[in-house]
């Protein structure tokens, strides 16, 4: 008998613990009318040892997780543990949540790279969740694989030449009816036509013609899955190489709180508007051990070191390579003082003054020492890990429109 009743489950691998379950229950306490149509939520969690059939951690509060975070493929952090959600715990939840959410590819083409911040902001404001993002450069073979359906078209070679002419940004975006909704934001295919017939579309505002039309979106759920596999392989491959130049550069990381608050597009736009070039970009989750190593120079120097580490490993972040003459100093000045309150008084136009909340959640990390710029860029994303241990994390939700349901997840530790 399932000890969680109708609750849902996630499973996660851990190097030190046996197979476990965690039940997370955002419970709707009350309806607050039009000001808060979804009511207020009480978040509780319980950990259960599946192998030995015993409770490992009694139900306790955990307020950082929300219903919108619970979708297959997402990476979340629960009590400092990083989990990948891979399946639903029952058919009811699969029907209620799975049918609501689709994934599709949002690809920003070379001609629209100076406007990536604005396009990302449109994506976020349209209600999509960006679950993966990477700036990359396609080889001709990769471009041919991507445009295989256009091989017989007269513009095929021109298409390959254009898409390989510079970096692109590929994103996996998640949302209700995502394939159709993203195509609606893009269309029509020819930017020249869009500038007459669809003035508010992405291609009308950021594209030029039928070839240089700013962005791409798959036509169907099946083609979306196929194209996402090319850029973000599920088999463990890395996909196309990133666009990092590793020269005359500095590092900027958009912190998890800013990503979760939907500020990524605005921050990227501000960076580009200031004259900086973003030469590489990638979204990823960092393990605590990796963050501690990354922030090692601040240990024993900055009083907020522990809180800084906790913030950076609390969710997805976006790391960028910034190119500019004498970049560490110039870009550091643009980021502003680490305390946003001080920044708002002394440097009101800086990134931290505009987007930061406090010394920990100050929107961005940037390289402080000139000699560390290349080191931080090369640091990269967390290393892959292997494990034979499993944890099972169990999340339940209760929504006035959807009822109660479950989700199942496996995560390597």
Short mmCIF file of C-alpha atoms in Angstrom, two decimals:
data_model
loop_
_atom_site.label_atom_id
_atom_site.label_comp_id
_atom_site.label_asym_id
_atom_site.label_seq_id
_atom_site.Cartn_x
_atom_site.Cartn_y
_atom_site.Cartn_z
CA UNK A 1 0.00 0.00 0.00
CA UNK A 2 1.30 3.42 -0.89
CA UNK A 3 2.00 5.28 2.39
CA UNK A 4 1.12 8.55 0.71
CA UNK A 5 -2.41 7.61 -0.32
CA UNK A 6 -3.26 9.58 -3.44
CA UNK A 7 -0.11 11.71 -3.28
CA UNK A 8 2.36 11.70 -6.17
CA UNK A 9 5.97 10.55 -6.31
CA UNK A 10 9.34 11.55 -7.68
CA UNK A 11 12.38 9.30 -7.62
CA UNK A 12 15.94 10.53 -7.27
CA UNK A 13 19.33 8.81 -7.14
CA UNK A 14 21.62 9.61 -4.23
CA UNK A 15 25.13 8.35 -3.50
CA UNK A 16 24.60 8.09 0.26
CA UNK A 17 20.94 7.23 0.83
CA UNK A 18 18.66 4.32 -0.15
CA UNK A 19 15.60 4.60 -2.32
CA UNK A 20 13.36 7.33 -0.91
CA UNK A 21 10.10 9.14 -1.56
CA UNK A 22 9.30 12.74 -0.82
CA UNK A 23 5.72 13.94 -0.77
CA UNK A 24 5.17 17.65 -1.41
CA UNK A 25 1.67 18.99 -0.89
CA UNK A 26 0.75 22.54 -1.92
CA UNK A 27 -2.68 22.66 -0.24
CA UNK A 28 -5.17 25.37 -1.15
CA UNK A 29 -6.28 26.95 2.12
CA UNK A 30 -8.72 29.56 0.88
CA UNK A 31 -9.94 31.52 -2.09
CA UNK A 32 -9.10 35.20 -1.93
CA UNK A 33 -11.34 36.44 -4.73
CA UNK A 34 -10.12 38.24 -7.83
CA UNK A 35 -6.93 39.48 -6.16
CA UNK A 36 -5.69 35.89 -5.74
CA UNK A 37 -7.84 33.53 -7.81
CA UNK A 38 -5.77 30.44 -7.03
CA UNK A 39 -5.88 30.87 -3.27
CA UNK A 40 -3.02 30.65 -0.82
CA UNK A 41 -0.79 27.58 -0.62
CA UNK A 42 0.69 25.62 2.27
CA UNK A 43 3.69 23.56 1.13
CA UNK A 44 4.67 20.46 3.09
CA UNK A 45 7.03 17.60 2.34
CA UNK A 46 7.67 14.08 3.59
CA UNK A 47 10.52 11.69 2.79
CA UNK A 48 9.91 7.96 2.61
CA UNK A 49 12.34 5.02 2.32
CA UNK A 50 10.78 2.87 -0.41
CA UNK A 51 13.25 0.02 -0.06
CA UNK A 52 12.75 -0.45 3.68
CA UNK A 53 9.14 0.81 3.77
CA UNK A 54 9.63 3.39 6.50
CA UNK A 55 9.35 7.13 6.95
CA UNK A 56 12.72 8.87 6.70
CA UNK A 57 11.49 12.44 7.29
CA UNK A 58 8.09 13.38 8.69
CA UNK A 59 5.97 15.83 6.77
CA UNK A 60 7.41 19.31 7.14
CA UNK A 61 6.99 22.69 5.48
CA UNK A 62 8.77 23.47 2.21
CA UNK A 63 7.59 26.73 0.67
CA UNK A 64 9.96 27.16 -2.28
CA UNK A 65 8.19 24.74 -4.62
CA UNK A 66 5.12 25.67 -6.64
CA UNK A 67 2.65 23.79 -8.81
CA UNK A 68 4.08 25.35 -11.96
CA UNK A 69 7.47 23.80 -11.08
CA UNK A 70 6.04 20.28 -11.28
CA UNK A 71 6.44 19.14 -14.87
CA UNK A 72 8.32 16.25 -16.38
CA UNK A 73 11.81 17.28 -17.44
CA UNK A 74 12.18 20.10 -14.94
CA UNK A 75 15.10 20.30 -12.52
CA UNK A 76 14.23 21.46 -9.04
CA UNK A 77 16.03 21.88 -5.73
CA UNK A 78 14.46 20.42 -2.58
CA UNK A 79 16.30 20.74 0.72
CA UNK A 80 19.55 21.42 -1.20
CA UNK A 81 19.13 18.30 -3.34
CA UNK A 82 18.89 18.63 -7.13
CA UNK A 83 16.17 16.53 -8.74
CA UNK A 84 15.19 15.81 -12.33
CA UNK A 85 11.49 15.11 -12.75
CA UNK A 86 11.05 12.36 -15.32
CA UNK A 87 7.57 10.85 -15.00
CA UNK A 88 4.11 11.24 -13.47
CA UNK A 89 3.14 9.14 -10.48
CA UNK A 90 -0.32 8.17 -11.73
CA UNK A 91 -2.54 8.35 -14.80
CA UNK A 92 -4.78 11.01 -13.30
CA UNK A 93 -1.89 13.45 -12.94
CA UNK A 94 -0.60 12.55 -16.39
CA UNK A 95 -3.99 13.43 -17.85
CA UNK A 96 -4.45 16.64 -15.86
CA UNK A 97 -0.93 18.07 -16.01
CA UNK A 98 0.60 16.27 -18.97
CA UNK A 99 -2.16 17.28 -21.34
CA UNK A 100 -1.81 20.93 -20.34
CA UNK A 101 1.90 21.23 -21.01
CA UNK A 102 3.78 20.82 -24.29
CA UNK A 103 7.42 21.34 -25.16
CA UNK A 104 8.65 22.97 -28.31
CA UNK A 105 11.84 24.39 -29.76
CA UNK A 106 12.32 28.14 -29.86
CA UNK A 107 15.32 28.92 -32.04
CA UNK A 108 16.68 32.45 -32.45
CA UNK A 109 18.53 32.77 -35.76
CA UNK A 110 21.79 34.65 -36.49
CA UNK A 111 20.06 37.78 -37.80
CA UNK A 112 18.19 38.31 -34.51
CA UNK A 113 21.08 37.72 -32.11
CA UNK A 114 21.33 41.42 -31.13
CA UNK A 115 17.67 41.19 -30.02
CA UNK A 116 17.78 37.94 -28.03
CA UNK A 117 16.90 39.69 -24.77
CA UNK A 118 13.73 41.14 -26.24
CA UNK A 119 12.67 37.83 -27.79
CA UNK A 120 13.30 35.95 -24.54
CA UNK A 121 11.22 38.56 -22.72
CA UNK A 122 8.36 38.02 -25.19
CA UNK A 123 8.57 34.26 -24.58
CA UNK A 124 8.42 34.72 -20.80
CA UNK A 125 5.60 37.27 -20.96
CA UNK A 126 3.59 34.89 -23.15
CA UNK A 127 3.50 32.44 -20.26
CA UNK A 128 6.18 30.01 -21.42
CA UNK A 129 8.76 28.49 -19.10
CA UNK A 130 12.27 28.27 -20.55
CA UNK A 131 13.59 24.90 -19.42
CA UNK A 132 16.77 24.71 -21.51
CA UNK A 133 18.81 27.33 -23.36
CA UNK A 134 22.13 27.29 -25.16
CA UNK A 135 23.94 29.54 -27.61
CA UNK A 136 25.69 27.42 -30.21
CA UNK A 137 27.24 27.38 -33.67
CA UNK A 138 25.97 24.74 -36.11
CA UNK A 139 28.24 22.80 -38.43
CA UNK A 140 27.02 22.29 -41.98
CA UNK A 141 26.16 18.65 -41.18
CA UNK A 142 24.14 19.68 -38.12
CA UNK A 143 22.35 22.30 -40.19
CA UNK A 144 21.62 19.69 -42.88
CA UNK A 145 20.16 17.35 -40.24
CA UNK A 146 18.02 20.19 -38.92
CA UNK A 147 16.72 21.21 -42.36
CA UNK A 148 16.47 17.70 -43.81
CA UNK A 149 12.85 18.32 -44.89
CA UNK A 150 13.98 21.24 -47.07
CA UNK A 151 16.58 19.34 -49.12
CA UNK A 152 14.53 19.56 -52.30
CA UNK A 153 13.79 23.28 -51.94
CA UNK A 154 15.60 25.73 -54.26
CA UNK A 155 16.70 27.86 -51.29
CA UNK A 156 18.21 24.88 -49.38
CA UNK A 157 21.89 25.81 -49.79
CA UNK A 158 21.19 29.43 -48.98
CA UNK A 159 19.34 28.28 -45.87
CA UNK A 160 22.31 26.20 -44.70
CA UNK A 161 24.72 29.04 -45.36
CA UNK A 162 22.59 31.46 -43.34
CA UNK A 163 21.96 29.25 -40.30
CA UNK A 164 25.69 28.43 -40.03
CA UNK A 165 26.82 32.04 -40.55
CA UNK A 166 26.86 32.85 -36.84
CA UNK A 167 25.69 31.75 -33.41
CA UNK A 168 22.09 30.81 -32.68
CA UNK A 169 20.19 30.37 -29.41
CA UNK A 170 18.19 27.16 -29.03
CA UNK A 171 15.66 26.91 -26.21
CA UNK A 172 13.26 24.29 -24.98
CA UNK A 173 10.12 26.13 -23.90
CA UNK A 174 7.19 24.68 -22.00
CA UNK A 175 3.62 25.89 -21.97
CA UNK A 176 -0.03 25.15 -22.61
CA UNK A 177 -0.43 24.20 -26.29
CA UNK A 178 3.18 25.37 -26.74
CA UNK A 179 3.69 24.32 -30.37
CA UNK A 180 0.70 26.23 -31.71
CA UNK A 181 1.13 29.19 -29.36
CA UNK A 182 4.81 29.68 -30.30
CA UNK A 183 4.03 29.44 -34.01
CA UNK A 184 1.33 32.08 -33.55
CA UNK A 185 3.85 34.44 -31.94
CA UNK A 186 6.21 33.89 -34.89
CA UNK A 187 4.06 33.84 -38.01
CA UNK A 188 3.88 34.52 -40.88
CA UNK A 189 7.09 32.89 -42.13
CA UNK A 190 8.15 35.79 -44.35
CA UNK A 191 9.09 38.81 -42.25
CA UNK A 192 8.28 41.18 -45.12
CA UNK A 193 4.73 39.82 -45.17
CA UNK A 194 4.55 39.89 -41.38
CA UNK A 195 5.42 43.59 -41.36
CA UNK A 196 2.17 44.16 -43.25
CA UNK A 197 -0.16 41.44 -41.99
CA UNK A 198 1.03 40.73 -38.42
CA UNK A 199 2.68 43.82 -36.99
CA UNK A 200 2.94 42.41 -33.47
CA UNK A 201 4.61 39.14 -34.47
CA UNK A 202 8.23 38.32 -33.67
CA UNK A 203 9.15 38.04 -37.34
CA UNK A 204 7.61 41.43 -38.11
CA UNK A 205 9.61 43.13 -35.37
CA UNK A 206 12.93 41.28 -35.55
CA UNK A 207 13.15 39.65 -39.01
CA UNK A 208 13.97 40.97 -42.48
CA UNK A 209 12.65 38.63 -45.19
CA UNK A 210 11.68 35.03 -45.92
CA UNK A 211 15.15 33.69 -45.10
CA UNK A 212 16.32 36.04 -42.36
CA UNK A 213 13.13 35.81 -40.34
CA UNK A 214 14.50 35.99 -36.78
CA UNK A 215 13.28 32.74 -35.27
CA UNK A 216 12.02 29.22 -35.89
CA UNK A 217 9.35 26.99 -34.39
CA UNK A 218 8.35 23.39 -35.22
CA UNK A 219 5.03 22.71 -36.97
CA UNK A 220 3.85 19.83 -34.79
CA UNK A 221 4.41 18.08 -31.47
CA UNK A 222 6.23 15.27 -33.29
CA UNK A 223 8.59 17.61 -35.13
CA UNK A 224 9.16 19.55 -31.89
CA UNK A 225 10.33 16.36 -30.17
CA UNK A 226 12.58 15.50 -33.11
CA UNK A 227 14.16 18.96 -33.30
CA UNK A 228 14.65 19.22 -29.54
CA UNK A 229 16.52 15.92 -29.69
CA UNK A 230 18.96 17.45 -32.20
CA UNK A 231 19.84 20.36 -29.93
CA UNK A 232 19.36 18.78 -26.49
CA UNK A 233 19.99 15.03 -26.90
CA UNK A 234 18.31 12.85 -24.28
CA UNK A 235 20.79 10.04 -24.92
CA UNK A 236 23.53 11.84 -23.01
CA UNK A 237 25.17 13.51 -25.99
CA UNK A 238 26.04 17.18 -25.87
CA UNK A 239 24.51 18.34 -29.13
CA UNK A 240 26.04 21.22 -31.12
CA UNK A 241 29.06 22.89 -29.52
CA UNK A 242 28.62 26.09 -27.57
CA UNK A 243 29.80 29.38 -29.03
CA UNK A 244 32.29 30.37 -26.32
CA UNK A 245 35.40 32.15 -27.62
CA UNK A 246 37.52 31.94 -24.42
CA UNK A 247 39.36 35.15 -25.22
CA UNK A 248 39.14 38.72 -23.92
CA UNK A 249 36.11 37.71 -21.89
CA UNK A 250 34.41 37.85 -18.54
CA UNK A 251 31.67 35.80 -16.90
CA UNK A 252 28.15 36.86 -15.97
CA UNK A 253 25.61 34.57 -14.32
CA UNK A 254 21.94 35.47 -14.02
CA UNK A 255 21.06 34.12 -10.59
CA UNK A 256 18.19 31.66 -9.97
CA UNK A 257 15.93 34.20 -8.27
CA UNK A 258 16.14 36.50 -11.32
CA UNK A 259 15.46 33.59 -13.70
CA UNK A 260 12.46 32.49 -11.62
CA UNK A 261 11.13 36.06 -11.52
CA UNK A 262 11.17 36.27 -15.33
CA UNK A 263 13.95 38.88 -15.49
CA UNK A 264 16.39 37.01 -17.76
CA UNK A 265 15.26 38.68 -20.99
CA UNK A 266 15.35 42.15 -19.48
CA UNK A 267 18.83 41.60 -18.03
CA UNK A 268 20.17 40.28 -21.35
CA UNK A 269 18.62 43.23 -23.19
CA UNK A 270 20.24 45.67 -20.75
CA UNK A 271 23.65 44.04 -21.24
CA UNK A 272 23.44 44.22 -25.04
CA UNK A 273 22.05 47.77 -24.97
CA UNK A 274 25.10 48.86 -22.99
CA UNK A 275 27.34 47.74 -25.87
CA UNK A 276 28.53 44.39 -24.52
CA UNK A 277 28.58 41.30 -26.73
CA UNK A 278 27.21 38.04 -25.37
CA UNK A 279 29.34 35.43 -27.11
CA UNK A 280 28.07 32.36 -25.23
CA UNK A 281 25.04 31.52 -23.11
CA UNK A 282 23.74 28.43 -21.37
CA UNK A 283 21.10 27.59 -18.76
CA UNK A 284 21.97 24.95 -16.19
CA UNK A 285 21.62 23.91 -12.55
CA UNK A 286 24.69 23.89 -10.31
CA UNK A 287 25.38 21.41 -7.52
CA UNK A 288 26.31 22.82 -4.13
CA UNK A 289 29.83 21.35 -4.26
CA UNK A 290 30.41 23.02 -7.63
CA UNK A 291 29.15 26.37 -6.36
CA UNK A 292 31.36 26.16 -3.27
CA UNK A 293 34.35 25.60 -5.54
CA UNK A 294 33.24 28.37 -7.90
CA UNK A 295 32.92 30.85 -5.00
CA UNK A 296 36.01 29.63 -3.17
CA UNK A 297 37.77 33.02 -3.37
CA UNK A 298 34.94 34.55 -1.30
CA UNK A 299 35.13 31.97 1.51
CA UNK A 300 36.30 33.64 4.72
CA UNK A 301 36.27 37.01 2.97
CA UNK A 302 32.59 37.71 2.35
CA UNK A 303 30.24 37.32 5.32
CA UNK A 304 27.40 36.18 3.06
CA UNK A 305 29.42 33.32 1.50
CA UNK A 306 27.07 30.53 2.66
CA UNK A 307 23.97 32.42 1.53
CA UNK A 308 25.63 33.18 -1.84
CA UNK A 309 26.27 29.47 -2.36
CA UNK A 310 22.71 28.55 -1.38
CA UNK A 311 21.23 31.06 -3.82
CA UNK A 312 23.29 29.97 -6.83
CA UNK A 313 22.38 26.30 -6.38
CA UNK A 314 18.71 26.98 -5.60
CA UNK A 315 17.49 26.67 -9.21
CA UNK A 316 18.37 27.20 -12.87
CA UNK A 317 20.81 29.98 -13.70
CA UNK A 318 22.02 31.42 -17.01
CA UNK A 319 25.76 31.72 -17.53
CA UNK A 320 27.12 34.05 -20.21
CA UNK A 321 30.48 34.87 -21.74
CA UNK A 322 30.78 38.64 -22.19
CA UNK A 323 33.26 40.16 -24.65
CA UNK A 324 34.48 43.76 -24.32
CA UNK A 325 37.92 45.46 -24.26
CA UNK A 326 39.18 45.21 -20.67
CA UNK A 327 35.98 43.28 -19.89
CA UNK A 328 36.26 42.34 -16.20
CA UNK A 329 36.56 45.92 -14.95
CA UNK A 330 34.17 47.53 -17.44
CA UNK A 331 31.49 44.90 -17.04
CA UNK A 332 31.91 44.76 -13.26
CA UNK A 333 31.26 48.51 -13.12
CA UNK A 334 28.08 47.99 -15.18
CA UNK A 335 26.88 45.31 -12.74
CA UNK A 336 27.30 47.78 -9.87
CA UNK A 337 27.92 47.33 -6.13
CA UNK A 338 27.00 43.91 -4.74
CA UNK A 339 24.42 45.48 -2.41
CA UNK A 340 21.47 46.67 -4.56
CA UNK A 341 20.48 49.27 -1.96
CA UNK A 342 23.90 50.91 -2.22
CA UNK A 343 23.78 50.51 -6.00
CA UNK A 344 20.44 52.31 -6.19
CA UNK A 345 21.95 55.32 -4.40
CA UNK A 346 25.41 55.41 -5.99
CA UNK A 347 24.96 53.67 -9.38
CA UNK A 348 21.21 53.72 -10.13
CA UNK A 349 21.55 52.54 -13.74
CA UNK A 350 23.51 49.37 -12.99
CA UNK A 351 22.15 45.83 -13.28
CA UNK A 352 22.03 45.21 -9.54
CA UNK A 353 20.37 48.56 -8.85
CA UNK A 354 17.62 47.83 -11.38
CA UNK A 355 17.09 44.08 -10.92
CA UNK A 356 18.58 43.20 -7.51
CA UNK A 357 16.68 42.71 -4.25
CA UNK A 358 19.38 42.32 -1.58
CA UNK A 359 23.05 41.36 -1.20
CA UNK A 360 22.26 37.68 -1.84
CA UNK A 361 19.58 38.03 -4.49
CA UNK A 362 21.37 40.78 -6.41
CA UNK A 363 20.38 39.57 -9.90
CA UNK A 364 23.82 38.69 -11.32
CA UNK A 365 27.25 37.39 -10.48
CA UNK A 366 30.15 38.85 -12.41
CA UNK A 367 33.89 38.22 -12.42
CA UNK A 368 35.59 40.42 -9.83
CA UNK A 369 39.27 39.86 -10.66
CA UNK A 370 40.59 40.42 -14.22
CA UNK A 371 42.64 37.22 -14.12
CA UNK A 372 39.57 35.15 -13.20
CA UNK A 373 37.47 35.98 -16.27
CA UNK A 374 38.70 33.10 -18.41
CA UNK A 375 38.81 30.73 -15.42
CA UNK A 376 35.15 31.31 -14.61
CA UNK A 377 34.10 30.93 -18.25
CA UNK A 378 35.98 27.63 -18.51
CA UNK A 379 34.48 26.37 -15.26
CA UNK A 380 31.39 25.24 -17.15
CA UNK A 381 28.39 23.30 -15.93
CA UNK A 382 28.36 20.64 -13.21
CA UNK A 383 30.04 17.34 -14.01
CA UNK A 384 28.00 14.26 -14.80
CA UNK A 385 27.63 11.76 -12.00
CA UNK A 386 26.90 8.05 -11.84
CA UNK A 387 25.13 6.29 -9.01
CA UNK A 388 23.41 3.02 -8.26
CA UNK A 389 21.30 4.41 -5.42
CA UNK A 390 17.80 5.77 -5.90
CA UNK A 391 15.74 8.30 -4.05
CA UNK A 392 12.05 8.55 -4.66
CA UNK A 393 10.56 12.01 -4.26
CA UNK A 394 6.81 12.20 -4.00
CA UNK A 395 4.96 15.45 -4.74
CA UNK A 396 1.24 15.95 -4.44
CA UNK A 397 -0.81 18.96 -5.42
CA UNK A 398 -4.34 20.16 -4.89
CA UNK A 399 -5.76 22.73 -7.27
CA UNK A 400 -9.36 23.98 -7.31
CA UNK A 401 -9.54 23.45 -11.08
CA UNK A 402 -7.50 20.24 -11.39
CA UNK A 403 -8.06 18.34 -8.16
CA UNK A 404 -5.33 16.20 -6.59
CA UNK A 405 -2.61 14.44 -8.55
CA UNK A 406 0.85 12.91 -8.67
CA UNK A 407 4.16 13.19 -10.51
CA UNK A 408 7.08 10.71 -10.54
CA UNK A 409 10.76 11.58 -10.96
CA UNK A 410 14.15 9.88 -11.17
CA UNK A 411 17.25 11.94 -10.60
CA UNK A 412 20.92 10.91 -10.67
CA UNK A 413 23.02 12.05 -7.75
#
